[in-house]
CSV table of C-alpha atoms in Angstrom, one decimal:
chain,number,residue,atom,x,y,z
W,872,MET,CA,-78.1,63.9,104.1
W,873,LEU,CA,-76.4,61.1,106.0
W,874,CYS,CA,-76.5,61.0,109.8
W,875,THR,CA,-73.3,60.6,111.5
W,876,VAL,CA,-72.4,59.3,114.9
W,877,GLU,CA,-69.8,61.3,116.9
W,878,PRO,CA,-66.8,59.1,117.4
W,879,ASP,CA,-66.5,60.1,121.1
W,880,VAL,CA,-69.9,58.7,122.1
W,881,ASP,CA,-69.4,56.2,125.0
W,882,LEU,CA,-71.7,53.3,124.0
W,883,ALA,CA,-71.2,51.5,127.2
W,884,GLN,CA,-72.3,54.5,129.2
W,885,LEU,CA,-75.3,55.0,126.9
W,886,GLU,CA,-76.4,51.4,127.4
W,887,ALA,CA,-76.1,51.8,131.2
W,888,GLU,CA,-78.2,54.9,131.2
W,889,LEU,CA,-80.9,53.3,129.1
W,890,ALA,CA,-80.9,50.2,131.4
W,891,ASN,CA,-81.5,52.4,134.4
W,892,VAL,CA,-84.4,54.3,132.9
W,893,GLY,CA,-87.5,53.7,135.1
W,894,VAL,CA,-85.6,52.0,137.9
W,895,ALA,CA,-86.3,53.7,141.2
W,896,PRO,CA,-83.4,54.1,143.6
W,897,ALA,CA,-83.5,51.9,146.7
W,898,PRO,CA,-85.0,53.7,149.7
W,899,ALA,CA,-82.7,54.7,152.4
W,900,PRO,CA,-83.1,52.9,155.8
W,901,PRO,CA,-85.1,54.9,158.3
W,902,ALA,CA,-83.0,57.2,160.6
W,903,TRP,CA,-82.5,56.0,164.1
W,904,SER,CA,-80.4,56.9,167.1
W,905,ARG,CA,-78.7,55.2,170.0
W,906,PRO,CA,-79.4,54.0,172.6
W,907,VAL,CA,-82.1,51.5,171.7
W,908,THR,CA,-85.1,51.8,173.9
W,909,ARG,CA,-88.7,50.6,173.8
W,910,LYS,CA,-89.7,54.1,172.5
W,911,ASN,CA,-87.5,53.8,169.4
W,912,LEU,CA,-87.5,50.1,169.0
W,913,ASP,CA,-89.9,50.0,166.0
W,914,THR,CA,-87.7,52.6,164.2
W,915,VAL,CA,-84.6,50.6,164.8
W,916,ALA,CA,-86.3,47.4,163.7
W,917,ALA,CA,-87.4,49.1,160.5
W,918,ALA,CA,-83.9,50.2,159.8
W,919,ALA,CA,-82.6,46.7,160.5
W,920,SER,CA,-85.2,45.3,158.1
W,921,ALA,CA,-84.0,47.7,155.5
W,922,GLY,CA,-80.5,46.4,155.7
W,923,ASP,CA,-78.8,48.7,158.2
W,924,SER,CA,-76.2,46.3,159.8
W,925,ALA,CA,-75.5,48.7,162.7
W,926,ALA,CA,-79.2,48.7,163.5
W,927,VAL,CA,-79.3,44.9,163.4
W,928,ASP,CA,-76.5,44.7,165.9
W,929,GLU,CA,-78.0,47.2,168.3
W,930,LEU,CA,-81.5,45.6,168.0
W,931,LEU,CA,-80.3,42.1,168.8
W,932,SER,CA,-78.1,43.3,171.7
W,933,TYR,CA,-81.1,45.1,173.2
W,934,LEU,CA,-83.5,42.2,172.8
W,935,ARG,CA,-81.2,39.3,174.0
W,936,PRO,CA,-81.4,40.1,177.8
W,937,ILE,CA,-85.1,40.6,177.6
W,938,MET,CA,-85.4,37.2,175.9
W,939,VAL,CA,-83.2,35.5,178.5
W,940,ARG,CA,-85.5,36.7,181.3
W,941,PHE,CA,-88.6,35.7,179.4
W,942,CYS,CA,-87.2,32.2,178.6
W,943,ARG,CA,-86.0,31.7,182.2
W,944,THR,CA,-89.6,32.4,183.4
W,945,LYS,CA,-91.2,30.1,180.8
W,946,LEU,CA,-88.8,27.2,181.2
W,947,GLY,CA,-88.9,27.0,185.0
W,948,ARG,CA,-90.1,23.4,185.2
W,949,VAL,CA,-88.3,22.1,182.1
W,950,ARG,CA,-85.3,19.8,182.7
W,951,PRO,CA,-82.1,21.4,181.3
W,952,ILE,CA,-82.4,20.0,177.8
W,953,SER,CA,-81.9,23.5,176.6
W,954,SER,CA,-80.9,26.4,178.9
W,955,ALA,CA,-82.8,29.7,178.8
W,956,ASP,CA,-79.7,31.3,177.4
W,957,ASP,CA,-79.6,28.8,174.5
W,958,VAL,CA,-83.3,29.3,173.8
W,959,ALA,CA,-82.9,33.1,173.9
W,960,GLN,CA,-80.0,32.8,171.4
W,961,GLU,CA,-82.3,30.7,169.1
W,962,VAL,CA,-84.9,33.5,169.4
W,963,CYS,CA,-82.4,36.1,168.3
W,964,ILE,CA,-81.2,34.0,165.4
W,965,ALA,CA,-84.8,33.5,164.3
W,966,ILE,CA,-85.4,37.3,164.5
W,967,PHE,CA,-82.2,38.0,162.5
W,968,ARG,CA,-83.3,35.6,159.8
W,969,ALA,CA,-86.8,37.1,159.7
W,970,LEU,CA,-85.7,40.7,159.5
W,971,PRO,CA,-85.2,41.0,155.7
W,972,THR,CA,-88.8,39.9,155.0
W,973,TYR,CA,-90.6,41.3,158.1
W,974,GLN,CA,-93.5,43.5,157.3
W,975,HIS,CA,-94.1,46.5,159.4
W,976,LEU,CA,-97.9,46.8,159.3
W,977,GLY,CA,-98.5,49.0,162.4
W,978,ARG,CA,-98.2,46.3,165.0
W,979,PRO,CA,-95.4,46.8,167.6
W,980,PHE,CA,-92.2,44.9,166.7
W,981,LEU,CA,-92.0,43.6,170.3
W,982,SER,CA,-95.2,41.6,169.9
W,983,PHE,CA,-93.6,39.8,167.0
W,984,VAL,CA,-90.5,39.2,169.1
W,985,PHE,CA,-92.5,37.7,172.0
W,986,GLY,CA,-94.4,35.6,169.4
W,987,VAL,CA,-91.2,34.1,168.2
W,988,ALA,CA,-90.0,33.5,171.7
W,989,ALA,CA,-93.3,31.7,172.6
W,990,HIS,CA,-92.8,29.3,169.7
W,991,LYS,CA,-89.3,28.5,170.7
W,992,VAL,CA,-90.3,27.9,174.3
W,993,ALA,CA,-93.1,25.6,173.1
W,994,ASP,CA,-90.6,23.7,171.1
W,995,VAL,CA,-88.5,23.1,174.2
W,996,HIS,CA,-91.5,21.9,176.2
W,997,ARG,CA,-92.4,19.5,173.5
W,998,ALA,CA,-88.8,18.2,173.3
W,999,ALA,CA,-88.7,17.8,177.1
W,1000,ALA,CA,-92.0,15.8,177.1
W,1001,ARG,CA,-90.5,13.4,174.5
W,1002,ASP,CA,-87.2,13.0,176.3
W,1003,ARG,CA,-87.6,10.5,179.2
W,1004,SER,CA,-83.8,10.2,179.9
W,1005,MET,CA,-82.5,11.1,183.3
W,1006,PRO,CA,-79.0,12.6,182.8
W,1007,THR,CA,-76.7,12.6,185.8
W,1008,ALA,CA,-73.8,14.9,186.5
W,1009,GLU,CA,-70.2,13.7,186.5
W,1010,THR,CA,-68.5,13.4,189.9
W,1011,PRO,CA,-66.5,16.6,190.3
W,1012,ASP,CA,-62.8,16.4,190.9
W,1013,THR,CA,-62.7,19.5,193.1
W,1014,VAL,CA,-64.9,21.1,195.8
W,1015,THR,CA,-67.8,23.0,194.4
W,1016,PHE,CA,-69.7,25.8,196.1
W,1017,ALA,CA,-72.8,25.4,193.9
W,1018,GLU,CA,-76.2,24.8,195.4
W,1019,ASN,CA,-76.5,21.5,197.3
W,1020,PRO,CA,-79.2,19.0,196.4
W,1021,GLU,CA,-81.5,20.2,199.1
W,1022,GLU,CA,-81.3,23.8,197.9
W,1023,ILE,CA,-81.8,22.8,194.3
W,1024,ALA,CA,-84.9,20.7,195.3
W,1025,LEU,CA,-86.3,23.6,197.2
W,1026,ARG,CA,-85.7,26.1,194.4
W,1027,ARG,CA,-87.3,23.7,191.9
W,1028,GLU,CA,-90.3,23.2,194.1
W,1029,LEU,CA,-90.8,26.9,194.3
W,1030,VAL,CA,-90.5,27.3,190.6
W,1031,GLU,CA,-93.0,24.5,190.1
W,1032,GLN,CA,-95.4,26.0,192.5
W,1033,THR,CA,-95.2,29.4,190.8
W,1034,SER,CA,-95.6,27.7,187.4
W,1035,ASP,CA,-98.7,25.8,188.7
W,1036,LEU,CA,-100.2,29.1,189.9
W,1037,LEU,CA,-99.5,30.8,186.6
W,1038,ARG,CA,-101.2,28.0,184.7
W,1039,THR,CA,-104.5,28.8,186.5
W,1040,LEU,CA,-104.6,32.0,184.6
W,1041,LEU,CA,-105.9,32.6,181.1
W,1042,PRO,CA,-103.1,32.8,178.5
W,1043,ARG,CA,-103.4,36.5,178.0
W,1044,GLN,CA,-103.4,37.1,181.8
W,1045,ARG,CA,-100.4,34.9,182.2
W,1046,GLU,CA,-98.4,36.8,179.6
W,1047,ILE,CA,-99.3,40.1,181.1
W,1048,VAL,CA,-98.3,39.0,184.7
W,1049,VAL,CA,-95.0,37.7,183.4
W,1050,MET,CA,-94.2,40.9,181.5
W,1051,ARG,CA,-95.4,43.2,184.3
W,1052,VAL,CA,-94.2,41.4,187.4
W,1053,VAL,CA,-91.3,39.2,186.2
W,1054,LEU,CA,-89.8,41.3,183.4
W,1055,GLY,CA,-90.7,44.7,185.0
W,1056,MET,CA,-92.3,46.1,181.9
W,1057,SER,CA,-94.5,49.2,182.1
W,1058,ALA,CA,-98.2,49.1,181.3
W,1059,GLN,CA,-97.5,50.9,178.0
W,1060,GLU,CA,-94.6,48.5,177.1
W,1061,THR,CA,-96.8,45.5,177.9
W,1062,ALA,CA,-99.7,46.9,175.9
W,1063,ASP,CA,-97.4,47.4,172.9
W,1064,ALA,CA,-96.1,43.8,173.2
W,1065,VAL,CA,-99.6,42.2,173.3
W,1066,GLY,CA,-101.4,44.6,171.0
W,1067,THR,CA,-103.8,46.2,173.5
W,1068,THR,CA,-104.1,49.4,175.6
W,1069,PRO,CA,-102.4,50.3,178.9
W,1070,ASP,CA,-105.8,50.5,180.6
W,1071,ALA,CA,-106.7,47.0,179.4
W,1072,VAL,CA,-103.3,45.7,180.7
W,1073,ARG,CA,-104.0,47.1,184.1
W,1074,VAL,CA,-107.4,45.6,184.3
W,1075,ALA,CA,-106.1,42.2,183.1
W,1076,GLN,CA,-103.3,42.4,185.7
W,1077,HIS,CA,-105.7,43.3,188.5
W,1078,ARG,CA,-108.0,40.4,187.6
W,1079,ALA,CA,-105.1,38.0,187.3
W,1080,LEU,CA,-103.6,38.9,190.7
W,1081,ASN,CA,-107.0,38.6,192.4
W,1082,ARG,CA,-107.4,35.2,190.8
W,1083,LEU,CA,-104.0,34.1,192.1
W,1084,ARG,CA,-104.9,35.3,195.6
W,1085,ARG,CA,-108.1,33.3,195.6
W,1086,THR,CA,-106.2,30.2,194.4
W,1087,ILE,CA,-103.6,30.6,197.1
W,1088,ALA,CA,-106.2,31.1,199.8
W,1089,ARG,CA,-108.0,27.8,199.0
């Protein structure tokens, strides 16, 4: 007996079905909700890594002001080769590019963000050390109400003194003081960022502040 093929069989559909055999469907991005906070930041980051464009937008919008404050603190003594806003923007761009391949291995996403920011700030410091030029501002055509030279000098002196004090601390202590005192982060938020516990953060902050007090008293 001869086998026959029904004339209405759709060969293209059959080939497509065979091609899809064994191919697992792409996983859906993790569910997240607005607004973005430090509590749901890891969930939003996971959704952004999975390709959720809305999560990407919300994530970067949330991180940018944090990065601006961080960069302003870290770049206090650097001449304005790159402004804190520019460096913060570079941090956000680097995070955006890293999202598709970022591996969520249990470490807080914020610690990864501060790691990227620290590298960008270090790049600016290296560039400033190489650049020995002394740029001067153009003579303004109109009256300006910006800070006068004396005010600028006093502010820079204060920033330099603060930076000198912070450099007397150990790197981990310095990071914790900046996050807790300058950025206003809680002990839990700081612990998540540096990969430790809130109690360890409080102990490190207490020791750091005591060390600063002793330095000032000398």
